[in-house]
Amino acid sequence: MMKEHRVGKTVWKICIAAFLLMPLIIMFVYSFSDRWITILPEGFTLEYYVKTLTNEKFLLGILRGMIISIIPVVITNICVLLALYAVLVYLPEMEKVVQIFCLIPTTINGIILATSVLAAYSGTNTIFANRIVMLAMIYCVFVLPMTYQGIRNSLYSVNTKGLLEVAEMLGYRKFHSYVTIVIPAILPGLCNSALMCFAGLFGDFAIIKIIASSQFETAQSYLYRNRSTDTQELSAAVVILLVITLCINYAVHRSQHNKKTV
């Protein structure tokens, strides 16, 4: 009876997985098909992948997406690392306050945040009126909670206070010890949270559509603008983006595995 229950449960899981993956499988096959006007595709070709991979606008969109995802992640990681250093060493009683401020963005929807910032700074004579700067700053706020939580957990897992005290007893300055001892010790966790934030920003469409889709076209914006054109070439572009996203997720998985083994 137990064995039959397990078999039924496994079959049910396979059916659900097949149902969820069916659109991706069909899109993958369609991107290789020469023609598909009957039940089965008529011939296969790499023509649409060649067109997509030689499409300068699409490749530039991928590059822009990576740049606008990397910069906020780097800025946020540096700011959070410095803030947590100051809190751990000099202002431990302020940790709860910093935590509250860093976790506030989890209560704000990304679209509401983008719309509010656009209404506040658009048309002003400040640097924040620049749509690219505005987008980067919004992304910094968007990834702040995940960055803070990842770095905080990593700092406590290596006993940062103890490491700094030992290094100080050996004659090292606290900040020098933080940079040369603590940060290398938390590097796996740091890379893990950074990759997760990068993956989330790289796949974003809603925020960049509101803020700067006409001035800074990423791959997702390119797909949206060309959604009514050649569907097979568009399917090839979606598959390429999916592969890039899977590679990022694999890197996150590997970093988590390496962190556990360490």
PDB file of C-alpha atoms in Angstrom:
ATOM      1  CA  MET A   1       0.000   0.000   0.000  1.00  0.00           C
ATOM      2  CA  MET A   2       2.845   2.369   0.905  1.00  0.00           C
ATOM      3  CA  LYS A   3       4.664   1.511  -2.313  1.00  0.00           C
ATOM      4  CA  GLU A   4       1.554   2.205  -4.422  1.00  0.00           C
ATOM      5  CA  HIS A   5       1.147   5.552  -2.666  1.00  0.00           C
ATOM      6  CA  ARG A   6       4.745   6.510  -3.508  1.00  0.00           C
ATOM      7  CA  VAL A   7       4.314   5.451  -7.157  1.00  0.00           C
ATOM      8  CA  GLY A   8       1.115   7.477  -7.437  1.00  0.00           C
ATOM      9  CA  LYS A   9       2.812  10.489  -5.861  1.00  0.00           C
ATOM     10  CA  THR A  10       5.768  10.198  -8.274  1.00  0.00           C
ATOM     11  CA  VAL A  11       3.450   9.940 -11.306  1.00  0.00           C
ATOM     12  CA  TRP A  12       1.527  12.975 -10.095  1.00  0.00           C
ATOM     13  CA  LYS A  13       4.742  14.997  -9.742  1.00  0.00           C
ATOM     14  CA  ILE A  14       5.870  13.957 -13.243  1.00  0.00           C
ATOM     15  CA  CYS A  15       2.520  15.032 -14.712  1.00  0.00           C
ATOM     16  CA  ILE A  16       2.689  18.431 -13.004  1.00  0.00           C
ATOM     17  CA  ALA A  17       6.304  18.946 -14.120  1.00  0.00           C
ATOM     18  CA  ALA A  18       5.427  17.995 -17.713  1.00  0.00           C
ATOM     19  CA  PHE A  19       2.470  20.391 -17.680  1.00  0.00           C
ATOM     20  CA  LEU A  20       4.594  23.275 -16.368  1.00  0.00           C
ATOM     21  CA  LEU A  21       7.490  22.603 -18.757  1.00  0.00           C
ATOM     22  CA  MET A  22       5.336  22.044 -21.851  1.00  0.00           C
ATOM     23  CA  PRO A  23       5.269  25.736 -22.957  1.00  0.00           C
ATOM     24  CA  LEU A  24       9.070  25.939 -22.662  1.00  0.00           C
ATOM     25  CA  ILE A  25       9.557  22.691 -24.562  1.00  0.00           C
ATOM     26  CA  ILE A  26       7.214  23.800 -27.357  1.00  0.00           C
ATOM     27  CA  MET A  27       8.936  27.182 -27.578  1.00  0.00           C
ATOM     28  CA  PHE A  28      12.347  25.462 -27.692  1.00  0.00           C
ATOM     29  CA  VAL A  29      11.250  23.166 -30.553  1.00  0.00           C
ATOM     30  CA  TYR A  30       9.540  26.052 -32.344  1.00  0.00           C
ATOM     31  CA  SER A  31      12.724  28.136 -32.263  1.00  0.00           C
ATOM     32  CA  PHE A  32      14.475  25.411 -34.300  1.00  0.00           C
ATOM     33  CA  SER A  33      11.597  24.648 -36.678  1.00  0.00           C
ATOM     34  CA  ASP A  34      11.694  25.768 -40.295  1.00  0.00           C
ATOM     35  CA  ARG A  35       7.893  25.758 -40.583  1.00  0.00           C
ATOM     36  CA  TRP A  36       5.227  24.667 -38.154  1.00  0.00           C
ATOM     37  CA  ILE A  37       1.748  24.972 -39.602  1.00  0.00           C
ATOM     38  CA  THR A  38       0.645  21.382 -38.995  1.00  0.00           C
ATOM     39  CA  ILE A  39       0.732  19.127 -35.943  1.00  0.00           C
ATOM     40  CA  LEU A  40       4.470  18.469 -36.317  1.00  0.00           C
ATOM     41  CA  PRO A  41       7.179  20.922 -37.437  1.00  0.00           C
ATOM     42  CA  GLU A  42       8.402  20.690 -41.034  1.00  0.00           C
ATOM     43  CA  GLY A  43      12.213  20.652 -40.882  1.00  0.00           C
ATOM     44  CA  PHE A  44      14.677  22.173 -38.458  1.00  0.00           C
ATOM     45  CA  THR A  45      17.106  25.027 -38.881  1.00  0.00           C
ATOM     46  CA  LEU A  46      19.606  27.145 -36.939  1.00  0.00           C
ATOM     47  CA  GLU A  47      18.815  30.198 -39.051  1.00  0.00           C
ATOM     48  CA  TYR A  48      16.876  31.995 -36.318  1.00  0.00           C
ATOM     49  CA  TYR A  49      19.615  31.472 -33.732  1.00  0.00           C
ATOM     50  CA  VAL A  50      22.198  32.815 -36.175  1.00  0.00           C
ATOM     51  CA  LYS A  51      20.028  35.873 -36.809  1.00  0.00           C
ATOM     52  CA  THR A  52      19.487  36.447 -33.095  1.00  0.00           C
ATOM     53  CA  LEU A  53      23.137  35.992 -32.143  1.00  0.00           C
ATOM     54  CA  THR A  54      24.198  38.400 -34.885  1.00  0.00           C
ATOM     55  CA  ASN A  55      21.512  40.947 -33.995  1.00  0.00           C
ATOM     56  CA  GLU A  56      23.432  43.907 -32.619  1.00  0.00           C
ATOM     57  CA  LYS A  57      20.417  45.396 -30.817  1.00  0.00           C
ATOM     58  CA  PHE A  58      19.687  42.153 -28.988  1.00  0.00           C
ATOM     59  CA  LEU A  59      23.326  41.634 -27.963  1.00  0.00           C
ATOM     60  CA  LEU A  60      23.590  45.237 -26.781  1.00  0.00           C
ATOM     61  CA  GLY A  61      20.394  44.698 -24.804  1.00  0.00           C
ATOM     62  CA  ILE A  62      21.969  41.734 -23.010  1.00  0.00           C
ATOM     63  CA  LEU A  63      25.107  43.784 -22.306  1.00  0.00           C
ATOM     64  CA  ARG A  64      23.059  46.711 -20.985  1.00  0.00           C
ATOM     65  CA  GLY A  65      21.038  44.357 -18.792  1.00  0.00           C
ATOM     66  CA  MET A  66      24.221  42.925 -17.295  1.00  0.00           C
ATOM     67  CA  ILE A  67      25.758  46.352 -16.705  1.00  0.00           C
ATOM     68  CA  ILE A  68      22.655  47.835 -15.069  1.00  0.00           C
ATOM     69  CA  SER A  69      22.412  44.710 -12.891  1.00  0.00           C
ATOM     70  CA  ILE A  70      26.070  44.536 -11.833  1.00  0.00           C
ATOM     71  CA  ILE A  71      26.542  48.205 -10.876  1.00  0.00           C
ATOM     72  CA  PRO A  72      23.725  48.375  -8.244  1.00  0.00           C
ATOM     73  CA  VAL A  73      24.819  45.040  -6.777  1.00  0.00           C
ATOM     74  CA  VAL A  74      28.396  46.280  -6.355  1.00  0.00           C
ATOM     75  CA  ILE A  75      27.302  49.640  -4.886  1.00  0.00           C
ATOM     76  CA  THR A  76      24.871  48.016  -2.448  1.00  0.00           C
ATOM     77  CA  ASN A  77      27.376  45.388  -1.303  1.00  0.00           C
ATOM     78  CA  ILE A  78      30.050  48.020  -0.606  1.00  0.00           C
ATOM     79  CA  CYS A  79      27.613  50.271   1.300  1.00  0.00           C
ATOM     80  CA  VAL A  80      26.176  47.416   3.375  1.00  0.00           C
ATOM     81  CA  LEU A  81      29.640  46.032   4.186  1.00  0.00           C
ATOM     82  CA  LEU A  82      30.825  49.441   5.433  1.00  0.00           C
ATOM     83  CA  ALA A  83      27.608  50.079   7.371  1.00  0.00           C
ATOM     84  CA  LEU A  84      27.738  46.701   9.099  1.00  0.00           C
ATOM     85  CA  TYR A  85      31.412  47.240   9.941  1.00  0.00           C
ATOM     86  CA  ALA A  86      30.556  50.522  11.673  1.00  0.00           C
ATOM     87  CA  VAL A  87      27.619  48.914  13.490  1.00  0.00           C
ATOM     88  CA  LEU A  88      29.519  45.823  14.641  1.00  0.00           C
ATOM     89  CA  VAL A  89      32.598  47.706  15.821  1.00  0.00           C
ATOM     90  CA  TYR A  90      31.403  51.097  17.022  1.00  0.00           C
ATOM     91  CA  LEU A  91      27.583  51.176  17.256  1.00  0.00           C
ATOM     92  CA  PRO A  92      26.250  47.717  18.163  1.00  0.00           C
ATOM     93  CA  GLU A  93      23.118  49.257  19.701  1.00  0.00           C
ATOM     94  CA  MET A  94      22.164  50.644  16.256  1.00  0.00           C
ATOM     95  CA  GLU A  95      21.994  47.229  14.603  1.00  0.00           C
ATOM     96  CA  LYS A  96      18.207  46.930  14.984  1.00  0.00           C
ATOM     97  CA  VAL A  97      17.722  50.384  13.447  1.00  0.00           C
ATOM     98  CA  VAL A  98      19.924  49.510  10.459  1.00  0.00           C
ATOM     99  CA  GLN A  99      18.086  46.220  10.054  1.00  0.00           C
ATOM    100  CA  ILE A 100      14.705  47.955   9.984  1.00  0.00           C
ATOM    101  CA  PHE A 101      15.843  50.484   7.370  1.00  0.00           C
ATOM    102  CA  CYS A 102      17.402  47.769   5.191  1.00  0.00           C
ATOM    103  CA  LEU A 103      14.287  45.587   5.306  1.00  0.00           C
ATOM    104  CA  ILE A 104      11.767  48.373   4.617  1.00  0.00           C
ATOM    105  CA  PRO A 105      12.007  47.886   0.792  1.00  0.00           C
ATOM    106  CA  THR A 106      10.514  44.387   1.204  1.00  0.00           C
ATOM    107  CA  THR A 107       7.194  46.094   1.991  1.00  0.00           C
ATOM    108  CA  ILE A 108       7.285  48.277  -1.138  1.00  0.00           C
ATOM    109  CA  ASN A 109       6.226  46.951  -4.530  1.00  0.00           C
ATOM    110  CA  GLY A 110       8.834  47.552  -7.243  1.00  0.00           C
ATOM    111  CA  ILE A 111       6.358  49.228  -9.584  1.00  0.00           C
ATOM    112  CA  ILE A 112       5.153  51.577  -6.817  1.00  0.00           C
ATOM    113  CA  LEU A 113       8.753  52.395  -5.934  1.00  0.00           C
ATOM    114  CA  ALA A 114       9.634  53.156  -9.565  1.00  0.00           C
ATOM    115  CA  THR A 115       6.536  55.294 -10.085  1.00  0.00           C
ATOM    116  CA  SER A 116       7.163  57.259  -6.873  1.00  0.00           C
ATOM    117  CA  VAL A 117      10.816  57.957  -7.693  1.00  0.00           C
ATOM    118  CA  LEU A 118       9.920  58.953 -11.242  1.00  0.00           C
ATOM    119  CA  ALA A 119       7.296  61.413  -9.973  1.00  0.00           C
ATOM    120  CA  ALA A 120       9.697  62.850  -7.368  1.00  0.00           C
ATOM    121  CA  TYR A 121      12.801  63.407  -9.525  1.00  0.00           C
ATOM    122  CA  SER A 122      11.633  63.622 -13.131  1.00  0.00           C
ATOM    123  CA  GLY A 123      12.083  67.141 -14.500  1.00  0.00           C
ATOM    124  CA  THR A 124      14.364  68.313 -11.679  1.00  0.00           C
ATOM    125  CA  ASN A 125      17.859  69.673 -12.280  1.00  0.00           C
ATOM    126  CA  THR A 126      19.589  67.064 -10.124  1.00  0.00           C
ATOM    127  CA  ILE A 127      21.660  64.078 -11.167  1.00  0.00           C
ATOM    128  CA  PHE A 128      18.779  61.830 -10.107  1.00  0.00           C
ATOM    129  CA  ALA A 129      16.696  63.183 -12.977  1.00  0.00           C
ATOM    130  CA  ASN A 130      18.911  61.168 -15.323  1.00  0.00           C
ATOM    131  CA  ARG A 131      16.914  58.026 -16.107  1.00  0.00           C
ATOM    132  CA  ILE A 132      19.943  55.696 -15.992  1.00  0.00           C
ATOM    133  CA  VAL A 133      21.058  57.028 -12.601  1.00  0.00           C
ATOM    134  CA  MET A 134      17.477  56.837 -11.395  1.00  0.00           C
ATOM    135  CA  LEU A 135      17.200  53.207 -12.517  1.00  0.00           C
ATOM    136  CA  ALA A 136      20.502  52.253 -10.865  1.00  0.00           C
ATOM    137  CA  MET A 137      19.461  53.846  -7.555  1.00  0.00           C
ATOM    138  CA  ILE A 138      16.071  52.125  -7.619  1.00  0.00           C
ATOM    139  CA  TYR A 139      17.815  48.812  -8.209  1.00  0.00           C
ATOM    140  CA  CYS A 140      20.099  49.533  -5.241  1.00  0.00           C
ATOM    141  CA  VAL A 141      17.035  49.933  -3.015  1.00  0.00           C
ATOM    142  CA  PHE A 142      15.384  46.886  -4.605  1.00  0.00           C
ATOM    143  CA  VAL A 143      18.289  44.530  -3.747  1.00  0.00           C
ATOM    144  CA  LEU A 144      19.064  46.092  -0.353  1.00  0.00           C
ATOM    145  CA  PRO A 145      17.073  43.612   1.820  1.00  0.00           C
ATOM    146  CA  MET A 146      18.577  40.501   0.223  1.00  0.00           C
ATOM    147  CA  THR A 147      22.082  41.973   0.282  1.00  0.00           C
ATOM    148  CA  TYR A 148      21.784  42.998   3.924  1.00  0.00           C
ATOM    149  CA  GLN A 149      20.423  39.635   5.050  1.00  0.00           C
ATOM    150  CA  GLY A 150      23.071  37.674   3.158  1.00  0.00           C
ATOM    151  CA  ILE A 151      25.987  39.758   4.435  1.00  0.00           C
ATOM    152  CA  ARG A 152      24.647  39.863   8.000  1.00  0.00           C
ATOM    153  CA  ASN A 153      24.244  36.076   8.132  1.00  0.00           C
ATOM    154  CA  SER A 154      27.738  35.590   6.733  1.00  0.00           C
ATOM    155  CA  LEU A 155      29.280  38.015   9.245  1.00  0.00           C
ATOM    156  CA  TYR A 156      27.676  36.232  12.191  1.00  0.00           C
ATOM    157  CA  SER A 157      28.563  32.790  10.849  1.00  0.00           C
ATOM    158  CA  VAL A 158      32.306  33.599  10.962  1.00  0.00           C
ATOM    159  CA  ASN A 159      32.154  35.313  14.393  1.00  0.00           C
ATOM    160  CA  THR A 160      33.267  38.716  13.114  1.00  0.00           C
ATOM    161  CA  LYS A 161      33.679  40.272  16.553  1.00  0.00           C
ATOM    162  CA  GLY A 162      35.942  37.455  17.675  1.00  0.00           C
ATOM    163  CA  LEU A 163      38.090  37.711  14.544  1.00  0.00           C
ATOM    164  CA  LEU A 164      38.484  41.460  14.951  1.00  0.00           C
ATOM    165  CA  GLU A 165      39.402  41.118  18.630  1.00  0.00           C
ATOM    166  CA  VAL A 166      42.031  38.474  17.896  1.00  0.00           C
ATOM    167  CA  ALA A 167      43.485  40.527  15.033  1.00  0.00           C
ATOM    168  CA  GLU A 168      43.606  43.615  17.279  1.00  0.00           C
ATOM    169  CA  MET A 169      45.494  41.643  19.927  1.00  0.00           C
ATOM    170  CA  LEU A 170      48.056  40.761  17.251  1.00  0.00           C
ATOM    171  CA  GLY A 171      48.539  44.427  16.395  1.00  0.00           C
ATOM    172  CA  TYR A 172      46.270  44.828  13.378  1.00  0.00           C
ATOM    173  CA  ARG A 173      43.929  47.764  13.006  1.00  0.00           C
ATOM    174  CA  LYS A 174      40.235  46.930  13.000  1.00  0.00           C
ATOM    175  CA  PHE A 175      39.463  48.168   9.486  1.00  0.00           C
ATOM    176  CA  HIS A 176      42.542  46.468   8.041  1.00  0.00           C
ATOM    177  CA  SER A 177      41.477  43.223   9.728  1.00  0.00           C
ATOM    178  CA  TYR A 178      37.943  43.634   8.410  1.00  0.00           C
ATOM    179  CA  VAL A 179      39.176  44.029   4.817  1.00  0.00           C
ATOM    180  CA  THR A 180      41.929  41.403   4.842  1.00  0.00           C
ATOM    181  CA  ILE A 181      40.460  38.747   7.170  1.00  0.00           C
ATOM    182  CA  VAL A 182      36.706  39.087   7.597  1.00  0.00           C
ATOM    183  CA  ILE A 183      35.700  39.879   4.004  1.00  0.00           C
ATOM    184  CA  PRO A 184      37.702  36.962   2.498  1.00  0.00           C
ATOM    185  CA  ALA A 185      36.103  34.697   5.137  1.00  0.00           C
ATOM    186  CA  ILE A 186      32.566  35.708   4.115  1.00  0.00           C
ATOM    187  CA  LEU A 187      33.329  35.796   0.379  1.00  0.00           C
ATOM    188  CA  PRO A 188      31.275  32.647  -0.487  1.00  0.00           C
ATOM    189  CA  GLY A 189      28.176  34.092   1.185  1.00  0.00           C
ATOM    190  CA  LEU A 190      28.887  37.483  -0.363  1.00  0.00           C
ATOM    191  CA  CYS A 191      29.099  35.997  -3.860  1.00  0.00           C
ATOM    192  CA  ASN A 192      25.961  33.956  -3.246  1.00  0.00           C
ATOM    193  CA  SER A 193      23.785  36.943  -2.296  1.00  0.00           C
ATOM    194  CA  ALA A 194      25.334  39.062  -5.079  1.00  0.00           C
ATOM    195  CA  LEU A 195      24.520  36.439  -7.712  1.00  0.00           C
ATOM    196  CA  MET A 196      20.961  36.108  -6.443  1.00  0.00           C
ATOM    197  CA  CYS A 197      20.496  39.876  -6.643  1.00  0.00           C
ATOM    198  CA  PHE A 198      22.068  39.957 -10.103  1.00  0.00           C
ATOM    199  CA  ALA A 199      19.717  37.217 -11.332  1.00  0.00           C
ATOM    200  CA  GLY A 200      16.699  39.125 -10.011  1.00  0.00           C
ATOM    201  CA  LEU A 201      17.740  42.401 -11.633  1.00  0.00           C
ATOM    202  CA  PHE A 202      18.750  40.816 -14.934  1.00  0.00           C
ATOM    203  CA  GLY A 203      15.278  39.340 -15.333  1.00  0.00           C
ATOM    204  CA  ASP A 204      13.465  42.562 -14.420  1.00  0.00           C
ATOM    205  CA  PHE A 205      11.170  44.172 -16.954  1.00  0.00           C
ATOM    206  CA  ALA A 206       8.528  46.161 -15.067  1.00  0.00           C
ATOM    207  CA  ILE A 207      10.827  48.698 -13.369  1.00  0.00           C
ATOM    208  CA  ILE A 208      13.005  49.364 -16.401  1.00  0.00           C
ATOM    209  CA  LYS A 209       9.892  49.693 -18.588  1.00  0.00           C
ATOM    210  CA  ILE A 210       8.616  52.478 -16.341  1.00  0.00           C
ATOM    211  CA  ILE A 211      11.929  54.270 -15.860  1.00  0.00           C
ATOM    212  CA  ALA A 212      14.140  53.998 -18.935  1.00  0.00           C
ATOM    213  CA  SER A 213      12.960  51.503 -21.564  1.00  0.00           C
ATOM    214  CA  SER A 214      13.232  54.082 -24.370  1.00  0.00           C
ATOM    215  CA  GLN A 215      16.679  55.334 -23.317  1.00  0.00           C
ATOM    216  CA  PHE A 216      18.277  52.124 -22.040  1.00  0.00           C
ATOM    217  CA  GLU A 217      16.842  49.138 -23.895  1.00  0.00           C
ATOM    218  CA  THR A 218      17.693  45.807 -22.292  1.00  0.00           C
ATOM    219  CA  ALA A 219      17.041  42.384 -23.797  1.00  0.00           C
ATOM    220  CA  GLN A 220      13.648  42.154 -22.063  1.00  0.00           C
ATOM    221  CA  SER A 221      12.639  45.560 -23.447  1.00  0.00           C
ATOM    222  CA  TYR A 222      13.831  44.461 -26.884  1.00  0.00           C
ATOM    223  CA  LEU A 223      11.631  41.357 -26.730  1.00  0.00           C
ATOM    224  CA  TYR A 224       8.626  43.428 -25.672  1.00  0.00           C
ATOM    225  CA  ARG A 225       9.139  45.956 -28.473  1.00  0.00           C
ATOM    226  CA  ASN A 226       9.464  43.206 -31.090  1.00  0.00           C
ATOM    227  CA  ARG A 227       6.752  40.912 -29.748  1.00  0.00           C
ATOM    228  CA  SER A 228       4.701  41.187 -32.958  1.00  0.00           C
ATOM    229  CA  THR A 229       7.602  40.438 -35.352  1.00  0.00           C
ATOM    230  CA  ASP A 230       9.104  37.099 -36.428  1.00  0.00           C
ATOM    231  CA  THR A 231       7.952  34.734 -33.694  1.00  0.00           C
ATOM    232  CA  GLN A 232      10.580  32.058 -34.370  1.00  0.00           C
ATOM    233  CA  GLU A 233      13.423  34.533 -34.037  1.00  0.00           C
ATOM    234  CA  LEU A 234      11.762  35.871 -30.908  1.00  0.00           C
ATOM    235  CA  SER A 235      11.524  32.327 -29.508  1.00  0.00           C
ATOM    236  CA  ALA A 236      15.245  31.860 -30.172  1.00  0.00           C
ATOM    237  CA  ALA A 237      15.953  35.084 -28.246  1.00  0.00           C
ATOM    238  CA  VAL A 238      13.838  33.880 -25.317  1.00  0.00           C
ATOM    239  CA  VAL A 239      15.699  30.542 -25.269  1.00  0.00           C
ATOM    240  CA  ILE A 240      19.059  32.365 -25.241  1.00  0.00           C
ATOM    241  CA  LEU A 241      17.938  34.537 -22.316  1.00  0.00           C
ATOM    242  CA  LEU A 242      16.651  31.444 -20.542  1.00  0.00           C
ATOM    243  CA  VAL A 243      20.047  29.756 -20.942  1.00  0.00           C
ATOM    244  CA  ILE A 244      21.803  32.842 -19.542  1.00  0.00           C
ATOM    245  CA  THR A 245      19.420  32.881 -16.566  1.00  0.00           C
ATOM    246  CA  LEU A 246      19.966  29.157 -15.985  1.00  0.00           C
ATOM    247  CA  CYS A 247      23.742  29.725 -16.007  1.00  0.00           C
ATOM    248  CA  ILE A 248      23.341  32.470 -13.377  1.00  0.00           C
ATOM    249  CA  ASN A 249      21.136  30.186 -11.262  1.00  0.00           C
ATOM    250  CA  TYR A 250      23.664  27.372 -11.620  1.00  0.00           C
ATOM    251  CA  ALA A 251      26.386  29.735 -10.417  1.00  0.00           C
ATOM    252  CA  VAL A 252      24.206  30.573  -7.386  1.00  0.00           C
ATOM    253  CA  HIS A 253      23.685  26.869  -6.716  1.00  0.00           C
ATOM    254  CA  ARG A 254      27.411  26.161  -6.980  1.00  0.00           C
ATOM    255  CA  SER A 255      28.251  29.045  -4.659  1.00  0.00           C
ATOM    256  CA  GLN A 256      25.754  27.707  -2.100  1.00  0.00           C
ATOM    257  CA  HIS A 257      27.296  24.245  -2.396  1.00  0.00           C
ATOM    258  CA  ASN A 258      30.806  25.628  -1.967  1.00  0.00           C
ATOM    259  CA  LYS A 259      29.660  27.635   1.061  1.00  0.00           C
ATOM    260  CA  LYS A 260      28.269  24.477   2.704  1.00  0.00           C
ATOM    261  CA  THR A 261      31.442  22.476   2.009  1.00  0.00           C
ATOM    262  CA  VAL A 262      33.588  25.287   3.429  1.00  0.00           C
TER     263      VAL A 262
END
